[in-house]
Short mmCIF file of C-alpha atoms in Angstrom, two decimals:
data_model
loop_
_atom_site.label_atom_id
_atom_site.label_comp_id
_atom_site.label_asym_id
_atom_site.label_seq_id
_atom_site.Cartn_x
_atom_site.Cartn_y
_atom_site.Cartn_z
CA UNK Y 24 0.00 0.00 0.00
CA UNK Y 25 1.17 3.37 -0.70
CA UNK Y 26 0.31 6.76 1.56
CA UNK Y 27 0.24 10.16 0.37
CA UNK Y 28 2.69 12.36 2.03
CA UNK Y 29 1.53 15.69 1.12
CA UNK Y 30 -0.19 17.65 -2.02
CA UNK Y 31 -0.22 20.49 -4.19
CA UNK Y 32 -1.88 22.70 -6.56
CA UNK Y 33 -2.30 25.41 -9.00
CA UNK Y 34 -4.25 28.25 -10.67
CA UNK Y 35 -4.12 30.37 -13.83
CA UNK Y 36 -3.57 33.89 -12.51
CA UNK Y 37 -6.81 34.56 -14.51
CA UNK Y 38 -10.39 33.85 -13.39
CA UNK Y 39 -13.24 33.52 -16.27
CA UNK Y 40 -16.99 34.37 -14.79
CA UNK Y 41 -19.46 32.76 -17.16
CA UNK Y 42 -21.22 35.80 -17.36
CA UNK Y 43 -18.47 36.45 -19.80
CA UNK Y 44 -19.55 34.14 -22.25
CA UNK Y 45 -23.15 34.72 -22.32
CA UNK Y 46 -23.12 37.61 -24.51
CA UNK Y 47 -20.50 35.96 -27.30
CA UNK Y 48 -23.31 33.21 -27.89
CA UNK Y 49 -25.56 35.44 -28.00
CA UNK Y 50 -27.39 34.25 -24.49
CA UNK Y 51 -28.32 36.50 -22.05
CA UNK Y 52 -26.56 37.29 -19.13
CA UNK Y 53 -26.85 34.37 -16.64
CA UNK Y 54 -27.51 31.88 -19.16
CA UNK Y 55 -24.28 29.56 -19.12
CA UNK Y 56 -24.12 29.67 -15.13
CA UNK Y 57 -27.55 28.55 -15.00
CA UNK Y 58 -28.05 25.94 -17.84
CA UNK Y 59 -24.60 24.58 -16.50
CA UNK Y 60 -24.22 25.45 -12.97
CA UNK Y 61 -20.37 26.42 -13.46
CA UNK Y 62 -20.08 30.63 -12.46
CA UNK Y 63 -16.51 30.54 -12.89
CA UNK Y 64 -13.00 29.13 -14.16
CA UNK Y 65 -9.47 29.51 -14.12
CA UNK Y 66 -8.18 29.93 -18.11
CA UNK Y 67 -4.59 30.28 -19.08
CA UNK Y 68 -2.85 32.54 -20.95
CA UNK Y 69 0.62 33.40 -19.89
CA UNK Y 70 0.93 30.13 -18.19
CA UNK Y 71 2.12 26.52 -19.80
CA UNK Y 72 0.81 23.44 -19.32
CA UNK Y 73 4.42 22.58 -17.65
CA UNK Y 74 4.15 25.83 -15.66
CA UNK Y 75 1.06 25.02 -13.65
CA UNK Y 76 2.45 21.08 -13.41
CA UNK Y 77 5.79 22.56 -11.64
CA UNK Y 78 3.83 24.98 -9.01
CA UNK Y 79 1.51 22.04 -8.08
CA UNK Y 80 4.71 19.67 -7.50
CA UNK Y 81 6.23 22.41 -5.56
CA UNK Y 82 3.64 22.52 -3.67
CA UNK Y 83 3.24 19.23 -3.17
CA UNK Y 84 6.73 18.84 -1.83
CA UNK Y 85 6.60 21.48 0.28
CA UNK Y 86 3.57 19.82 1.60
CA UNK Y 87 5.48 16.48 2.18
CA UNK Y 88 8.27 18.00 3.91
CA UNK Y 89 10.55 15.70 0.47
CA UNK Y 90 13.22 17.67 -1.33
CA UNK Y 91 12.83 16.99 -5.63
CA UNK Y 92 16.31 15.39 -5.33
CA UNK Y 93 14.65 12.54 -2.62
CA UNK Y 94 11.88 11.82 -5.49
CA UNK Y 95 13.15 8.66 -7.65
CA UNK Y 96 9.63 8.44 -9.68
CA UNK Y 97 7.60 11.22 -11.40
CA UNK Y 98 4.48 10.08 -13.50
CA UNK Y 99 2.40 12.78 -15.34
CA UNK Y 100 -1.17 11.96 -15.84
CA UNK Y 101 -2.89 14.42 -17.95
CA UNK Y 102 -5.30 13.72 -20.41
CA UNK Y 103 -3.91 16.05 -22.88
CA UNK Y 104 0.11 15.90 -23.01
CA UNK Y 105 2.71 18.99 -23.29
CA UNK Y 106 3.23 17.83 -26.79
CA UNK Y 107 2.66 14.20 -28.45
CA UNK Y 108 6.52 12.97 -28.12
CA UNK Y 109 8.36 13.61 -25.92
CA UNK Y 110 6.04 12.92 -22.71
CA UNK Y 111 5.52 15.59 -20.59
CA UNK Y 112 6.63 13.76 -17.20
CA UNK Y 113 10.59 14.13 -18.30
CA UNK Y 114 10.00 18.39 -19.05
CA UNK Y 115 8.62 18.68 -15.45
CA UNK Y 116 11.57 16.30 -14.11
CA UNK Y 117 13.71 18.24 -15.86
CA UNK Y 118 11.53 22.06 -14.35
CA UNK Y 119 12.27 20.34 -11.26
CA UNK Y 120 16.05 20.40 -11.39
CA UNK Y 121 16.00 16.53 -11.02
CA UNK Y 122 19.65 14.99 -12.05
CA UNK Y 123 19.97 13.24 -15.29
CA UNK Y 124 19.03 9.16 -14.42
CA UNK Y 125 17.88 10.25 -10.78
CA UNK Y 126 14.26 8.92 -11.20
CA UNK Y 127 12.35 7.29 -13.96
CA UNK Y 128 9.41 9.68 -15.53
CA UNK Y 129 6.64 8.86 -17.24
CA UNK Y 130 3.44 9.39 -18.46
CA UNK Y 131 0.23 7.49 -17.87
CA UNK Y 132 -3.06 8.58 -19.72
CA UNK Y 133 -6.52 7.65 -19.35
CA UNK Y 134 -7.92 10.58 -20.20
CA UNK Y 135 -10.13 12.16 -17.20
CA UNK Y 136 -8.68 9.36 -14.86
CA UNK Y 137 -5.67 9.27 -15.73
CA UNK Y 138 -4.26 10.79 -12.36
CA UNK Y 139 -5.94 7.72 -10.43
CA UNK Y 140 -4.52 5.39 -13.11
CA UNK Y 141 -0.53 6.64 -12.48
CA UNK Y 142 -1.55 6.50 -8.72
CA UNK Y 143 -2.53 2.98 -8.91
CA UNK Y 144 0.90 2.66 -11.27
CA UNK Y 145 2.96 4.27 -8.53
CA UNK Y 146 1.57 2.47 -6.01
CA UNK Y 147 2.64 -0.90 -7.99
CA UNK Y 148 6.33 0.05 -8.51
CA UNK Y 149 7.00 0.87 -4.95
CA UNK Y 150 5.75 -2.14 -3.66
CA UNK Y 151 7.74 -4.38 -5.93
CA UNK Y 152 10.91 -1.61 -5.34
CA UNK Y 153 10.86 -0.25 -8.45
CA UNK Y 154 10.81 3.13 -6.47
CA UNK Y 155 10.47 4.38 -2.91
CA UNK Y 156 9.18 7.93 -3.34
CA UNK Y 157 6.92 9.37 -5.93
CA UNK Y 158 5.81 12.73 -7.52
CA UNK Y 159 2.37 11.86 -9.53
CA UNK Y 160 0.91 15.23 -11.15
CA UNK Y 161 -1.99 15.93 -13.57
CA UNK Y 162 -1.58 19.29 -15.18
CA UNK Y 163 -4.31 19.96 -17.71
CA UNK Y 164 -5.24 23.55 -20.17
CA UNK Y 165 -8.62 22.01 -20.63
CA UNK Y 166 -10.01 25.90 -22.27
CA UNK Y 167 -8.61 24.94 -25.78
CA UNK Y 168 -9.91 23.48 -28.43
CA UNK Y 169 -13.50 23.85 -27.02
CA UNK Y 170 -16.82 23.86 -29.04
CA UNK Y 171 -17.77 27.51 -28.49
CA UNK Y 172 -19.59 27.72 -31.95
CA UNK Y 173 -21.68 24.18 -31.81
CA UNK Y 174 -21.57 23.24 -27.96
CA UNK Y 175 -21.37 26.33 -25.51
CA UNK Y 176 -23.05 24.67 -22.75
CA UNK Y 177 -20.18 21.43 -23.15
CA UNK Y 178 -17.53 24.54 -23.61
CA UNK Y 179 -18.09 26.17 -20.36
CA UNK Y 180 -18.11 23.09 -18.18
CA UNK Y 181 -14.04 23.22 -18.31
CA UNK Y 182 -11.27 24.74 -16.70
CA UNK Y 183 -7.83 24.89 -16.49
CA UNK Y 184 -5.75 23.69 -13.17
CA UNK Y 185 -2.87 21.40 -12.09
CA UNK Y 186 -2.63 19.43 -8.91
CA UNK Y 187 0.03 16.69 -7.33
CA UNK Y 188 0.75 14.55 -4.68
CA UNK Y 189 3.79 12.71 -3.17
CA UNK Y 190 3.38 9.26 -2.12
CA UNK Y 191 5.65 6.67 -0.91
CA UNK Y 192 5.55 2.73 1.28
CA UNK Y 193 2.49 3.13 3.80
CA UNK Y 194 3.10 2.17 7.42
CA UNK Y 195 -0.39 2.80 8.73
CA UNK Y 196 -3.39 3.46 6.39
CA UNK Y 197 -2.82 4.40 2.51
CA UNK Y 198 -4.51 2.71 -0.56
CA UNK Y 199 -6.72 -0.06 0.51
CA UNK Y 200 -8.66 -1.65 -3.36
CA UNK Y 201 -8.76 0.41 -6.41
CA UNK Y 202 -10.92 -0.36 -9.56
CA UNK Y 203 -10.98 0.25 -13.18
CA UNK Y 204 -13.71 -0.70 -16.09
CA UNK Y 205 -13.81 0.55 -19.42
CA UNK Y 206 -16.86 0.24 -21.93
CA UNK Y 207 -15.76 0.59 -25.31
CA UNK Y 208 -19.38 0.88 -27.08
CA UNK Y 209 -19.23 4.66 -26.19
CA UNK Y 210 -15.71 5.57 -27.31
CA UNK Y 211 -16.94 8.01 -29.72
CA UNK Y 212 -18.82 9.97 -27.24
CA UNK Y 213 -16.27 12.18 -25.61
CA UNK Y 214 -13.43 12.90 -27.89
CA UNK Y 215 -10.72 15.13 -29.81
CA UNK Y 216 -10.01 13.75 -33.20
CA UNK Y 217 -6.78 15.39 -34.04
CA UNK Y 218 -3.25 15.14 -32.42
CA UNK Y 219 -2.58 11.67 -33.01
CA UNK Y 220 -2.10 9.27 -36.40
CA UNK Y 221 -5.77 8.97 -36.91
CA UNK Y 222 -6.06 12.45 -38.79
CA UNK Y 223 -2.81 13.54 -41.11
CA UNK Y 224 -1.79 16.80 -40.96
CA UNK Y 225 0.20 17.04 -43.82
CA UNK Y 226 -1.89 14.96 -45.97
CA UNK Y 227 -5.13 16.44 -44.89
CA UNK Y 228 -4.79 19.69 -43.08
CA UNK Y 229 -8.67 20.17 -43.88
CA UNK Y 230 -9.85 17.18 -41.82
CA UNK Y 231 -7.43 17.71 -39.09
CA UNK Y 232 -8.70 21.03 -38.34
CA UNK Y 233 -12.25 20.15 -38.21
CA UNK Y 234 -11.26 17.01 -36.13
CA UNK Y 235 -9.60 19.39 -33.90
CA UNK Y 236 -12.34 20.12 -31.76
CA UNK Y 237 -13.45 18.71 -28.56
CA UNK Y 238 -17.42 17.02 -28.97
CA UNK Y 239 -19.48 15.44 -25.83
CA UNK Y 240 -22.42 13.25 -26.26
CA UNK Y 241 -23.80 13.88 -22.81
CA UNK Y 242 -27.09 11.82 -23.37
CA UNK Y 243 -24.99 8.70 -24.54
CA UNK Y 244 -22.49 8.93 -21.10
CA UNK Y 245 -25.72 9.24 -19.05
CA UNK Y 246 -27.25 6.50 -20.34
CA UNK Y 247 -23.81 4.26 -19.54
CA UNK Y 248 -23.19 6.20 -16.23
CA UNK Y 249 -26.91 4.82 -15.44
CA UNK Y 250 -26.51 1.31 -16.55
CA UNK Y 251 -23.24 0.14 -14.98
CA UNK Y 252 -21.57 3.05 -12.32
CA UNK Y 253 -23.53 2.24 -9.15
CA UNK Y 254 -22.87 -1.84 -9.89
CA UNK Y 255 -19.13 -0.45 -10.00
CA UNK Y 256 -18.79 1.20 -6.98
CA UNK Y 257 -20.90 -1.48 -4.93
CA UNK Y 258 -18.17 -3.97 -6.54
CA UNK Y 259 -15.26 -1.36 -5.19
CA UNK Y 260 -16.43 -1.61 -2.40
CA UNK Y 261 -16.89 -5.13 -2.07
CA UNK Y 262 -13.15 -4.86 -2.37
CA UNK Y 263 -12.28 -3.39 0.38
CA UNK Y 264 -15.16 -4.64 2.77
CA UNK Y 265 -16.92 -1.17 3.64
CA UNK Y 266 -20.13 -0.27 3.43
CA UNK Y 267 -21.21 2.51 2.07
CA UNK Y 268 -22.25 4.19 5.44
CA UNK Y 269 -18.37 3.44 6.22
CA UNK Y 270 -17.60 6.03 3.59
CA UNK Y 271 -16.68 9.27 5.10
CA UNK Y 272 -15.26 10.96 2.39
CA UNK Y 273 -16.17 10.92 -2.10
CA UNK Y 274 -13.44 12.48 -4.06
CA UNK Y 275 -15.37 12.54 -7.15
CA UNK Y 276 -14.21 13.45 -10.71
CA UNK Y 277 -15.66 17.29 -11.15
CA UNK Y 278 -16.99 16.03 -14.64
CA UNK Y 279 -20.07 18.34 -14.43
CA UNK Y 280 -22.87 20.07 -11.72
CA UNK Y 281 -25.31 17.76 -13.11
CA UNK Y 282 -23.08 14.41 -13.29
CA UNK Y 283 -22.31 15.23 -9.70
CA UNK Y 284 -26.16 15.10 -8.86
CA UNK Y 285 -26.24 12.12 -10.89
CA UNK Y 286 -23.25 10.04 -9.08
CA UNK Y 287 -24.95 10.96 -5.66
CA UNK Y 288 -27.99 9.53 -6.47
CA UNK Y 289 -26.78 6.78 -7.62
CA UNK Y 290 -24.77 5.59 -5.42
CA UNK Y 291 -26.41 6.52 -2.59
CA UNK Y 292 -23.63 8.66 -0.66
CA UNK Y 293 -24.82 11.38 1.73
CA UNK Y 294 -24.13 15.00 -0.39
CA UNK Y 295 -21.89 16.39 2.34
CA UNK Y 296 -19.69 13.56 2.15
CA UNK Y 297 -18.77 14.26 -1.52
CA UNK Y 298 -16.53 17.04 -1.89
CA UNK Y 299 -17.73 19.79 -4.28
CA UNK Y 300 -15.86 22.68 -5.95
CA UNK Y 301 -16.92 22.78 -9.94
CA UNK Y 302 -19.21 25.51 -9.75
CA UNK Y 303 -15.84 27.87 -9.50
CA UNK Y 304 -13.02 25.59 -11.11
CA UNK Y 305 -15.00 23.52 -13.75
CA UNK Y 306 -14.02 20.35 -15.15
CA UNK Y 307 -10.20 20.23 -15.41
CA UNK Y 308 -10.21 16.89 -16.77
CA UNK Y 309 -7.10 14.91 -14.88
CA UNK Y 310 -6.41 17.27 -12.60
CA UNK Y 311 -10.04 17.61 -11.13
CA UNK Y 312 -9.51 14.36 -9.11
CA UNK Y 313 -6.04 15.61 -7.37
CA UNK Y 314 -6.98 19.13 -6.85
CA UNK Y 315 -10.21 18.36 -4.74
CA UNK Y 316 -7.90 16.07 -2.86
CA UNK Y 317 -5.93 18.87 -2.43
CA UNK Y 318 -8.58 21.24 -1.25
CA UNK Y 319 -9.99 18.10 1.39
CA UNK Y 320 -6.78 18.15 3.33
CA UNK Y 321 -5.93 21.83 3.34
CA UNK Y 322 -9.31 21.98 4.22
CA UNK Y 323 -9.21 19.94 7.05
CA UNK Y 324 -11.84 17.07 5.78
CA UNK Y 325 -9.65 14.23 6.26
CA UNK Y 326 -7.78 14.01 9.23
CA UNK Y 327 -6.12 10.56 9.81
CA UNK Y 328 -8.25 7.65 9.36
CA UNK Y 329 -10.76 8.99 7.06
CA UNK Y 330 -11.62 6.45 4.88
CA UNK Y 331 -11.94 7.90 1.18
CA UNK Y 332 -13.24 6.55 -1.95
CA UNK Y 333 -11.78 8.85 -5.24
CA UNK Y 334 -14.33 8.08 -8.17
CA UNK Y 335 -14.67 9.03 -11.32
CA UNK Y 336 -15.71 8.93 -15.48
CA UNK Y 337 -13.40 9.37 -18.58
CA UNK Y 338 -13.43 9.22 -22.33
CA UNK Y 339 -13.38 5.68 -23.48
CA UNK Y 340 -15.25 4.77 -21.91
CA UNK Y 341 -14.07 4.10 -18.33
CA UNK Y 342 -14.75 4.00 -14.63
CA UNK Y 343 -12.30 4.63 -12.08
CA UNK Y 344 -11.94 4.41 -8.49
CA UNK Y 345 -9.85 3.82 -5.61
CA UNK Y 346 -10.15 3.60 -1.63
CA UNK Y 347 -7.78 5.06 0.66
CA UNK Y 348 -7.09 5.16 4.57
CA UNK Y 349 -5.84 8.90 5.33
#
């Protein structure tokens, strides 16, 4: 089992009300925060993607009391890399001021869970000694490449952020069962064409650029997020013998205001156990998971022994989750 010695985040100095929008779609004021419940984000526009990733490890190691040099693992899971080759995890090693061949890095990407998929990686490598201490960071600019024109309400779900956490060999506590499903059927209903080798730039600028445009069918993950996510988390849980009333803490995936309604129905989970911030941040795909960790211990909402479930949705399909002993 791992245990997560301390966590970071960060912010775009800039702060986006939705009220903002409104008028460029031609809505009236109010519209956007109301038809999507999100008032507010955080957008980039000095700041890089490997910027916000080295503030939030900073932080993070500030947190843990661990120097950069003492970290001899670094995974980046972000759903959208720095650029497609290199990975991003060796430009924030090297941000860090980490010595050449002092620690592996590497990234890990499934999409919007792809922070709780290099956890689960980490946590895999230091028990078989692969590593002893590890810097896992999500760093996402989720505001480009949005669907102003064709989906405003999908557009101003998102935000931008970055969030981290240092973990290392529990003694007491730490990661107790995680779980991971993926449903293939709806892979084409949350997705960015362009980027990889499916759409060629040079042979076909035309159908790269209109590929290169985020697209949500929200109806299609509802109907899968109804079918199969409360059978997932009763199995999760069946992993690690709680009940749900044994829960005393959801760190969910900020996917949207209504999704959030959705999972606590579902599942069953009293509301104020399920932390909450995506009316103000938005859905910062990767990072949304870490950074509401983040706020829950700065915040004081899990002191030790609070036992924690982190759940959550990506493109793919896939479900996610994974339950932890502060």
């Amino acid at each position: 089992m791992i245990t997560i010695l301390g966590t970071g985040r960060a912010l775009p100095a800039r702060c986006v009300r939705s009220d903002t929008f409104d008028e460029r779609i031609g809505k009236p004021v109010g519209y956007l925060a109301e038809t999507t419940g999100v008032a507010a984000r955080y957008v980039c526009e000095a700041e890089s993607q490997i910027d916000l990733a080295e503030t939030a490890c900073r932080a993070a190691l500030e947190d843990a009391g661990v120097a950069p040099g003492d970290i001899d693992l670094i995974l980046c899971g972000s759903a959208v890399p720095y650029q497609p080759i290199p990975a991003t995890a060796p430009a924030v090693m090297q941000r860090l001021g980490l010595a050449d061949g002092s620690a592996a890095a590497f990234d890990v990407n499934a999409t919007c869970l792809s922070f709780l998929t290099a956890l689960d990686t980490a946590a895999r490598m230091i028990a078989t000694g692969q590593a002893t201490r590890a810097l896992v960071v999500a760093s996402e600019i989720a505001s480009r490449a949005l669907p102003w024109d064709r989906q405003p309400e999908v557009a101003a779900l998102f935000g931008d952020g970055a969030a981290a956490a240092v973990v290392t060999k529990a003694t007491t506590g730490g990661m107790v069962a995680s779980l991971m499903r993926t449903y293939p059927s709806a892979y084409d209903a949350c997705s960015l064409g362009s980027g990889g080798t499916r759409f060629d730039y040079h042979n076909d600028p035309d159908g790269f650029a209109a590929h290169a445009w985020f697209g949500m069918d929200g109806k299609e993950l509802f109907r899968l997020a109804s079918r199969h996510f409360g059978a997932f988390v009763d199995d999760l849980l069946a992993r690690t013998g709680w009940a749900r009333d044994d829960v005393d803490l959801v760190i969910p995936h900020q996917a949207s205001p209504a999704a959030l309604t959705h999972m606590i129905r579902q599942t069953g989970f009293a509301p104020d156990r399920v932390v909450d911030i995506i009316a103000e941040h938005g859905n910062q795909i990767a990072a949304s998971i870490p950074f509401v960790l983040d706020v829950a211990r700065r915040t004081e909402r899990m002191p030790e022994g609070t036992r924690t479930l982190f759940l959550g949705t990506s493109a793919g399909v896939s479900f996610g989750g994974l339950a932890y002993v502060a």
